[in-house]
């Protein structure tokens, strides 16, 4: 369940005010037009209802892919490198100034996040590429939403959705990783928290954690069982034990542990930045817990399949602790009543409603979904152990301390920098036509700062300040 990133919006700029080229004089104008289209697309996307934004992601992606080659052409001209085999002579008239609206920084509830004034083409490039990575993650999110609806997809649909989501995760990771490598050349950190080296590095780890965790989803039968169980039209109130081959269960556990390790690294990186959105910090922590809880559950299946039901129950109790669900020793596993259970059930139903509406779902990174699976298995195995097997249930702490190491599944992809084709570069050798430059039709993002939610205090944030 990927994090529901909000796509940033930006102010309008005219590149001819900042750059001029003797070899390709039309380049700044063409870049301005492509950026104006992207700016309008981002603003329109923001106004679409959240439940309908997924269908508009392809439009945003197309606008990004049109603009990014121009951005790298400008970057090549400033750095003196070749673009599509041609040298671009680009002169800096004055330092580029642009504003982007932060989406990962903290903000006052009920008010638009702060606009941040940035300088240099590098900041523009980082914000645009980060937006590209967000779009990939949101596309993966849209694919996975089909798996958590009450209507179960058939095996072919499920495999297609999971495969597409995995590809989108890896694409997002490749973009974030490219930015991480690029940030190693920075002398100072950007003013926007969204594109600092720590946050970019955390997002690279986060997308790899999500891509790794999804590898077990295709062959994990339990989520479908839970979805079927909460389907009001289902007549199946009990389910037979789902069999997972012993070796596969152990392999799945190690993959989940690798995902948890990536999420832990992301959490540590975000911890260095005190001004990161709390929702993102909570999501990363929940993803780490979910991956660790899944690992415990698969190790429990491995033990139970080997006839060690008592040890399997201990693993499931350990899974509850890793997920952060309070348990009062062995008494909880017998009966889990009280305020904590009511609170958990309320949060589960709240998440179900979000999934049905298609808005704001998945912010728990699948933690409550995994908790349901653990509770179902725990109830079944405890009843079976109390009536048939009667095995001693060992404490879970020593088992958690003996967990195996994680196993990586994916090799990070290298993101290929898109370049303008030769025909486009040849056309840009012609003198520019100022009337063709398009900066965007949408209102400037400064107007959005004047719109305040009901009950909130009027905005009083200078455009040059961070908060």
Coordinates of C-alpha atoms in Angstrom, one line a residue:
X1 CA 0.0 0.0 0.0
X2 CA 2.1 2.9 -1.2
X3 CA 2.2 6.3 0.4
X4 CA -0.4 8.7 -1.1
X5 CA 2.0 11.3 -2.3
X6 CA 0.5 14.8 -3.2
X7 CA 2.0 16.2 -6.4
X8 CA 3.5 19.6 -6.0
X9 CA 2.5 22.7 -8.0
X10 CA 4.8 25.5 -9.2
X11 CA 4.9 29.1 -10.3
X12 CA 5.3 30.2 -13.9
X13 CA 8.7 31.3 -15.3
X14 CA 10.2 32.3 -18.6
X15 CA 13.5 30.7 -19.3
X16 CA 14.6 33.4 -21.9
X17 CA 14.8 35.7 -18.9
X18 CA 17.5 33.6 -17.4
X19 CA 19.3 31.8 -20.3
X20 CA 20.3 32.6 -23.8
X21 CA 21.9 30.3 -26.4
X22 CA 24.0 31.2 -29.4
X23 CA 23.9 27.7 -30.9
X24 CA 20.2 26.9 -30.1
X25 CA 18.5 30.2 -29.5
X26 CA 15.0 28.6 -29.5
X27 CA 15.9 26.2 -26.6
X28 CA 14.8 28.5 -23.7
X29 CA 11.5 29.2 -25.4
X30 CA 10.8 25.6 -26.1
X31 CA 11.6 24.7 -22.5
X32 CA 9.3 27.4 -21.3
X33 CA 6.4 26.0 -23.4
X34 CA 7.0 22.4 -22.1
X35 CA 7.2 23.7 -18.5
X36 CA 4.0 25.8 -18.9
X37 CA 2.1 22.7 -20.0
X38 CA 3.4 20.7 -17.0
X39 CA 2.5 23.5 -14.6
X40 CA -1.1 23.6 -15.9
X41 CA -1.4 19.8 -15.8
X42 CA -0.2 19.7 -12.2
X43 CA -2.6 22.4 -11.1
X44 CA -5.6 20.7 -12.8
X45 CA -4.6 17.4 -11.3
X46 CA -4.7 19.0 -7.8
X47 CA -8.3 20.1 -8.3
X48 CA -9.5 16.6 -9.4
X49 CA -11.3 14.7 -6.5
X50 CA -8.8 12.3 -4.9
X51 CA -10.8 9.3 -5.9
X52 CA -10.5 10.2 -9.6
X53 CA -6.8 11.3 -9.6
X54 CA -5.5 7.9 -10.5
X55 CA -7.0 8.0 -14.0
X56 CA -5.2 11.4 -14.6
X57 CA -1.7 10.1 -13.7
X58 CA -1.0 9.2 -17.3
X59 CA -1.6 12.8 -18.4
X60 CA 0.8 14.1 -15.7
X61 CA 3.4 11.5 -16.7
X62 CA 3.2 12.5 -20.4
X63 CA 3.7 16.2 -19.5
X64 CA 6.7 15.3 -17.3
X65 CA 8.3 13.2 -20.1
X66 CA 7.8 16.1 -22.5
X67 CA 9.5 18.6 -20.2
X68 CA 12.4 16.6 -18.7
X69 CA 14.5 16.3 -21.9
X70 CA 14.4 20.1 -22.3
X71 CA 15.5 20.4 -18.7
X72 CA 18.5 18.2 -19.2
X73 CA 19.3 20.0 -22.4
X74 CA 19.6 23.3 -20.4
X75 CA 21.6 21.4 -17.8
X76 CA 24.0 20.1 -20.5
X77 CA 24.4 23.6 -21.9
X78 CA 25.4 25.0 -18.5
X79 CA 27.7 22.1 -17.7
X80 CA 29.4 22.0 -21.1
X81 CA 28.4 18.4 -21.9
X82 CA 27.0 17.1 -25.2
X83 CA 23.3 16.6 -25.7
X84 CA 22.4 14.1 -28.5
X85 CA 25.9 14.5 -29.8
X86 CA 25.7 18.3 -30.1
X87 CA 27.3 21.0 -28.0
X88 CA 24.9 23.5 -26.6
X89 CA 26.2 27.0 -25.9
X90 CA 24.1 28.3 -23.0
X91 CA 24.8 31.6 -21.2
X92 CA 23.4 32.3 -17.8
X93 CA 21.8 35.8 -17.9
X94 CA 20.8 35.8 -14.3
X95 CA 20.3 33.2 -11.6
X96 CA 17.1 31.1 -12.1
X97 CA 14.4 31.7 -9.5
X98 CA 11.4 29.5 -9.2
X99 CA 8.8 28.5 -6.6
X100 CA 7.6 25.1 -5.8
X101 CA 5.0 24.1 -3.2
X102 CA 6.3 21.7 -0.6
X103 CA 4.3 18.5 -0.1
X104 CA 6.6 16.6 2.2
X105 CA 7.3 19.4 4.7
X106 CA 5.3 20.2 7.8
X107 CA 2.4 22.6 7.5
X108 CA -0.3 24.1 9.6
X109 CA -3.5 22.1 9.4
X110 CA -6.2 23.7 7.2
X111 CA -3.7 25.7 5.3
X112 CA -1.8 25.2 2.0
X113 CA 1.8 23.9 2.4
X114 CA 4.4 26.7 2.1
X115 CA 5.7 27.8 -1.3
X116 CA 9.4 27.8 -1.4
X117 CA 11.5 30.1 -3.5
X118 CA 14.4 28.1 -5.0
X119 CA 17.4 29.2 -7.0
X120 CA 19.4 27.4 -9.6
X121 CA 18.5 24.9 -12.4
X122 CA 19.5 22.1 -10.1
X123 CA 16.6 22.7 -7.7
X124 CA 14.2 22.8 -10.6
X125 CA 15.5 19.5 -12.0
X126 CA 15.3 17.8 -8.5
X127 CA 11.7 18.9 -7.9
X128 CA 10.6 17.8 -11.4
X129 CA 12.3 14.4 -11.1
X130 CA 10.9 13.9 -7.6
X131 CA 7.5 14.6 -9.0
X132 CA 8.2 11.9 -11.7
X133 CA 9.0 9.4 -9.0
X134 CA 5.8 10.3 -7.0
X135 CA 3.8 9.6 -10.2
X136 CA 5.3 6.2 -10.5
X137 CA 4.5 5.4 -6.9
X138 CA 1.0 6.6 -7.3
X139 CA 0.6 4.4 -10.4
X140 CA 1.7 1.4 -8.3
X141 CA -0.8 2.5 -5.7
X142 CA -3.6 2.5 -8.2
X143 CA -2.7 -1.0 -9.4
X144 CA -2.7 -2.3 -5.8
X145 CA -6.0 -0.8 -5.0
X146 CA -7.7 -3.4 -7.2
X147 CA -6.4 -6.1 -4.9
X148 CA -7.9 -4.8 -1.7
X149 CA -11.5 -4.2 -3.0
X150 CA -14.3 -6.5 -1.7
X151 CA -14.5 -8.0 -5.2
X152 CA -11.6 -10.4 -5.6
X153 CA -9.7 -10.3 -8.9
X154 CA -9.0 -13.6 -10.7
X155 CA -5.4 -15.0 -10.6
X156 CA -4.5 -13.4 -14.0
X157 CA -5.8 -10.0 -13.0
X158 CA -4.0 -10.3 -9.7
X159 CA -0.7 -11.2 -11.3
X160 CA -1.0 -8.4 -13.9
X161 CA -1.7 -5.8 -11.2
X162 CA 1.2 -7.0 -9.0
X163 CA 3.6 -7.1 -11.9
X164 CA 2.7 -3.6 -13.0
X165 CA 2.9 -2.2 -9.5
X166 CA 6.4 -3.8 -9.0
X167 CA 7.6 -2.2 -12.2
X168 CA 6.3 1.2 -11.1
X169 CA 8.0 0.8 -7.7
X170 CA 11.3 0.0 -9.4
X171 CA 10.9 3.0 -11.8
X172 CA 10.4 5.3 -8.8
X173 CA 13.4 3.8 -7.0
X174 CA 15.6 4.4 -10.1
X175 CA 14.7 8.1 -10.2
X176 CA 15.2 8.6 -6.5
X177 CA 18.6 6.7 -6.7
X178 CA 19.7 8.9 -9.6
X179 CA 18.9 12.0 -7.5
X180 CA 20.8 10.4 -4.5
X181 CA 23.9 10.0 -6.7
X182 CA 23.5 13.5 -8.0
X183 CA 23.1 15.0 -4.6
X184 CA 26.7 13.8 -3.7
X185 CA 27.9 16.7 -5.8
X186 CA 26.0 19.4 -3.9
X187 CA 28.0 21.8 -1.7
X188 CA 24.9 23.0 0.2
X189 CA 21.5 21.5 0.8
X190 CA 18.4 23.0 -1.0
X191 CA 16.0 25.2 0.9
X192 CA 13.1 22.7 0.3
X193 CA 13.0 19.7 2.6
X194 CA 11.5 17.7 -0.3
X195 CA 14.7 17.6 -2.2
X196 CA 17.3 17.4 0.5
X197 CA 19.8 14.5 0.3
X198 CA 18.3 12.9 3.5
X199 CA 14.7 12.9 2.2
X200 CA 15.7 11.7 -1.3
X201 CA 17.8 8.9 0.2
X202 CA 14.9 7.9 2.4
X203 CA 12.5 7.8 -0.5
X204 CA 14.9 5.6 -2.4
X205 CA 15.0 3.1 0.5
X206 CA 11.2 3.4 0.9
X207 CA 10.5 2.5 -2.7
X208 CA 12.9 -0.5 -2.6
X209 CA 11.2 -1.6 0.6
X210 CA 7.8 -1.5 -1.1
X211 CA 9.1 -3.2 -4.3
X212 CA 10.6 -6.0 -2.1
X213 CA 7.5 -6.5 0.0
X214 CA 5.3 -6.8 -3.0
X215 CA 7.3 -9.8 -4.3
X216 CA 5.6 -12.0 -1.7
X217 CA 2.1 -10.7 -2.4
X218 CA 1.6 -12.7 -5.6
X219 CA 2.0 -16.1 -3.8
X220 CA 0.6 -15.0 -0.4
X221 CA -2.9 -16.6 -0.1
X222 CA -3.8 -15.0 3.3
X223 CA -4.7 -11.5 2.2
X224 CA -7.4 -12.9 -0.1
X225 CA -8.7 -15.0 2.7
X226 CA -9.1 -11.9 5.0
X227 CA -10.8 -9.9 2.2
X228 CA -13.2 -12.8 1.6
X229 CA -13.8 -13.1 5.4
X230 CA -15.0 -9.4 5.7
X231 CA -17.1 -9.7 2.5
X232 CA -20.7 -9.4 3.8
X233 CA -22.0 -11.5 0.9
X234 CA -19.6 -14.3 1.6
X235 CA -21.0 -17.5 3.1
X236 CA -17.5 -18.7 4.1
X237 CA -17.2 -18.0 7.9
X238 CA -14.3 -20.3 8.3
X239 CA -11.4 -21.3 6.1
X240 CA -9.2 -24.3 5.8
X241 CA -5.6 -24.1 6.6
X242 CA -3.8 -22.5 3.6
X243 CA -0.7 -24.5 2.8
X244 CA 2.6 -22.7 2.0
X245 CA 5.5 -25.0 1.1
X246 CA 8.1 -25.0 3.9
X247 CA 11.0 -23.6 1.9
X248 CA 8.9 -20.9 0.3
X249 CA 7.6 -19.7 3.7
X250 CA 11.2 -19.3 4.9
X251 CA 12.1 -17.5 1.7
X252 CA 9.1 -15.2 2.0
X253 CA 10.2 -14.4 5.6
X254 CA 13.7 -13.4 4.5
X255 CA 12.3 -11.2 1.7
X256 CA 10.0 -9.4 4.2
X257 CA 13.0 -8.9 6.5
X258 CA 14.9 -7.3 3.7
X259 CA 12.0 -4.9 3.1
X260 CA 11.9 -4.1 6.9
X261 CA 15.6 -3.3 6.8
X262 CA 15.1 -0.9 3.9
X263 CA 12.2 0.8 5.7
X264 CA 14.4 1.1 8.9
X265 CA 17.1 2.9 6.8
X266 CA 14.5 5.2 5.4
X267 CA 13.2 5.9 8.9
X268 CA 16.7 6.7 10.2
X269 CA 17.2 9.1 7.3
X270 CA 13.9 10.9 7.9
X271 CA 14.8 11.1 11.6
X272 CA 17.6 13.5 10.7
X273 CA 15.0 16.0 9.3
X274 CA 12.8 17.4 12.0
X275 CA 10.5 19.2 9.5
X276 CA 9.3 16.2 7.5
X277 CA 5.5 15.6 7.3
X278 CA 4.4 13.4 10.2
X279 CA 2.2 11.3 7.9
X280 CA 5.2 10.2 5.9
X281 CA 7.2 9.4 9.1
X282 CA 4.3 7.3 10.5
X283 CA 3.9 5.5 7.1
X284 CA 7.5 4.5 7.0
X285 CA 7.3 3.2 10.6
X286 CA 4.1 1.3 9.8
X287 CA 5.8 -0.2 6.7
X288 CA 8.7 -1.4 8.8
X289 CA 6.4 -3.0 11.3
X290 CA 4.2 -4.6 8.6
X291 CA 7.2 -6.2 6.9
X292 CA 8.6 -7.5 10.2
X293 CA 5.2 -8.8 11.2
X294 CA 4.8 -10.6 7.8
X295 CA 8.2 -12.2 8.4
X296 CA 7.1 -13.5 11.8
X297 CA 3.9 -14.8 10.3
X298 CA 5.7 -16.7 7.5
X299 CA 8.1 -18.2 10.1
X300 CA 5.0 -19.2 12.1
X301 CA 3.7 -21.0 9.0
X302 CA 7.0 -22.7 8.5
X303 CA 7.0 -23.9 12.1
X304 CA 3.3 -25.0 12.0
X305 CA 3.9 -26.9 8.7
X306 CA 6.7 -28.8 10.5
X307 CA 4.4 -29.9 13.3
X308 CA 5.6 -27.3 15.8
X309 CA 2.2 -25.6 16.5
X310 CA 3.4 -24.2 19.8
X311 CA 6.3 -22.5 18.2
X312 CA 4.1 -21.2 15.4
X313 CA 1.8 -19.6 18.0
X314 CA 4.8 -18.0 19.7
X315 CA 5.8 -16.5 16.3
X316 CA 2.3 -15.1 15.8
X317 CA 2.4 -13.5 19.2
X318 CA 5.8 -12.0 18.3
X319 CA 4.2 -10.8 15.1
X320 CA 1.5 -8.9 17.1
X321 CA 4.3 -7.2 19.1
X322 CA 6.2 -6.3 16.0
X323 CA 3.0 -4.8 14.5
X324 CA 2.6 -2.7 17.6
X325 CA -0.6 -4.2 18.8
X326 CA -0.6 -4.3 22.6
X327 CA -0.8 -7.7 24.2
X328 CA -0.7 -8.5 27.9
X329 CA 1.5 -11.6 27.9
X330 CA -0.1 -15.0 27.4
X331 CA -3.5 -13.7 28.6
X332 CA -4.0 -11.7 25.4
X333 CA -3.6 -14.7 23.3
X334 CA -6.5 -16.4 25.1
X335 CA -8.8 -13.5 24.9
X336 CA -8.2 -10.1 23.4
X337 CA -11.0 -7.9 24.8
X338 CA -11.0 -4.3 26.2
X339 CA -10.3 -0.9 24.9
X340 CA -7.3 -1.8 22.8
X341 CA -9.3 -4.4 20.8
X342 CA -12.2 -2.0 20.2
X343 CA -9.7 0.7 19.1
X344 CA -8.1 -1.7 16.6
X345 CA -11.5 -2.8 15.2
X346 CA -12.5 0.8 14.8
X347 CA -9.3 1.6 12.9
X348 CA -9.8 -1.5 10.7
X349 CA -13.3 -0.4 9.8
X350 CA -12.1 3.1 9.1
X351 CA -9.5 1.7 6.7
X352 CA -12.2 -0.4 5.0
X353 CA -14.3 2.6 4.3
X354 CA -11.3 4.4 2.9
X355 CA -10.6 1.5 0.5
X356 CA -14.3 1.5 -0.6
X357 CA -14.2 5.2 -1.3
X358 CA -10.7 5.1 -2.9
X359 CA -9.5 8.1 -0.8
X360 CA -6.7 8.1 1.7
X361 CA -6.5 4.4 2.0
X362 CA -3.2 2.5 2.8
X363 CA -1.7 5.1 5.0
X364 CA -1.1 2.3 7.6
X365 CA 1.1 0.5 5.0
X366 CA -1.1 -2.6 5.4
X367 CA -0.4 -2.9 9.1
X368 CA -4.1 -3.6 10.1
X369 CA -4.5 -5.9 7.2
X370 CA -1.6 -8.0 8.4
X371 CA -2.9 -7.8 12.0
X372 CA -6.2 -9.4 10.8
X373 CA -4.3 -12.3 9.2
X374 CA -2.3 -12.8 12.4
X375 CA -5.4 -12.7 14.6
X376 CA -7.2 -15.3 12.4
X377 CA -4.3 -17.7 12.4
X378 CA -3.7 -17.2 16.1
X379 CA -7.3 -17.9 17.0
X380 CA -7.4 -21.0 14.8
X381 CA -4.1 -22.5 16.0
X382 CA -4.7 -21.8 19.7
X383 CA -8.0 -23.6 19.5
X384 CA -6.4 -26.5 17.7
X385 CA -3.5 -26.6 20.2
X386 CA -5.8 -26.5 23.2
X387 CA -8.0 -29.3 21.9
X388 CA -5.7 -31.6 19.9
X389 CA -2.0 -31.0 20.0
X390 CA -1.4 -29.4 23.4
X391 CA 2.1 -28.3 22.8
X392 CA 4.0 -25.9 25.1
X393 CA 4.1 -22.4 23.7
X394 CA 7.6 -20.9 24.2
X395 CA 8.2 -17.2 24.8
X396 CA 8.4 -15.1 21.6
X397 CA 11.3 -12.9 22.6
X398 CA 14.1 -15.5 22.0
X399 CA 12.5 -16.4 18.6
X400 CA 12.4 -12.7 17.5
X401 CA 16.1 -12.4 18.5
X402 CA 17.0 -15.4 16.3
X403 CA 15.3 -14.2 13.1
X404 CA 17.4 -14.9 9.9
X405 CA 18.9 -12.1 7.8
X406 CA 17.0 -10.5 5.0
X407 CA 17.4 -11.5 1.4
X408 CA 17.4 -9.0 -1.4
X409 CA 15.3 -9.8 -4.4
X410 CA 15.6 -6.8 -6.7
X411 CA 18.7 -5.3 -8.3
X412 CA 18.3 -1.5 -8.5
X413 CA 17.6 -0.2 -12.0
X414 CA 19.7 2.6 -13.5
X415 CA 17.6 5.5 -14.6
X416 CA 18.5 6.6 -18.2
X417 CA 18.6 10.3 -18.6
X418 CA 16.2 11.2 -21.5
X419 CA 17.7 13.4 -24.2
X420 CA 16.2 15.5 -27.0
X421 CA 16.3 13.8 -30.4
X422 CA 18.5 15.3 -33.1
X423 CA 15.6 16.7 -35.1
X424 CA 14.4 18.7 -32.2
X425 CA 17.8 20.1 -31.6
X426 CA 18.1 21.0 -35.3
X427 CA 14.8 22.9 -35.2
X428 CA 16.0 24.9 -32.1
X429 CA 18.9 26.4 -34.1
X430 CA 16.3 28.7 -35.7
X431 CA 15.7 32.1 -34.1
X432 CA 13.1 32.1 -31.4
X433 CA 9.5 33.4 -31.8
X434 CA 8.6 35.1 -28.5
X435 CA 4.9 34.7 -29.3
X436 CA 5.2 30.9 -29.2
X437 CA 6.5 30.8 -25.6
X438 CA 3.8 29.4 -23.3
X439 CA 4.1 29.9 -19.5
X440 CA 0.7 28.4 -18.6
X441 CA -3.0 29.4 -18.5
X442 CA -3.7 28.5 -14.9
X443 CA -3.6 31.0 -12.1
X444 CA -0.3 31.6 -10.3
X445 CA 0.1 29.4 -7.2
X446 CA 0.4 32.6 -5.1
X447 CA -3.4 32.8 -5.4
X448 CA -3.8 29.5 -3.6
X449 CA -2.1 31.0 -0.5
X450 CA -5.0 33.3 -0.1
X451 CA -7.5 30.4 0.2
X452 CA -7.8 29.3 3.8
X453 CA -9.8 26.4 5.1
X454 CA -12.8 27.2 7.3
X455 CA -11.8 27.7 10.9
X456 CA -8.1 28.3 10.0
X457 CA -6.3 31.5 10.7
X458 CA -5.5 33.7 7.7
X459 CA -2.2 32.9 6.0
X460 CA 0.7 35.1 6.8
X461 CA 3.6 33.4 5.1
X462 CA 6.1 35.4 3.0
X463 CA 6.8 33.8 -0.3
X464 CA 10.5 33.7 0.5
X465 CA 10.1 31.9 3.9
X466 CA 10.2 28.2 4.3
X467 CA 7.4 28.0 6.9

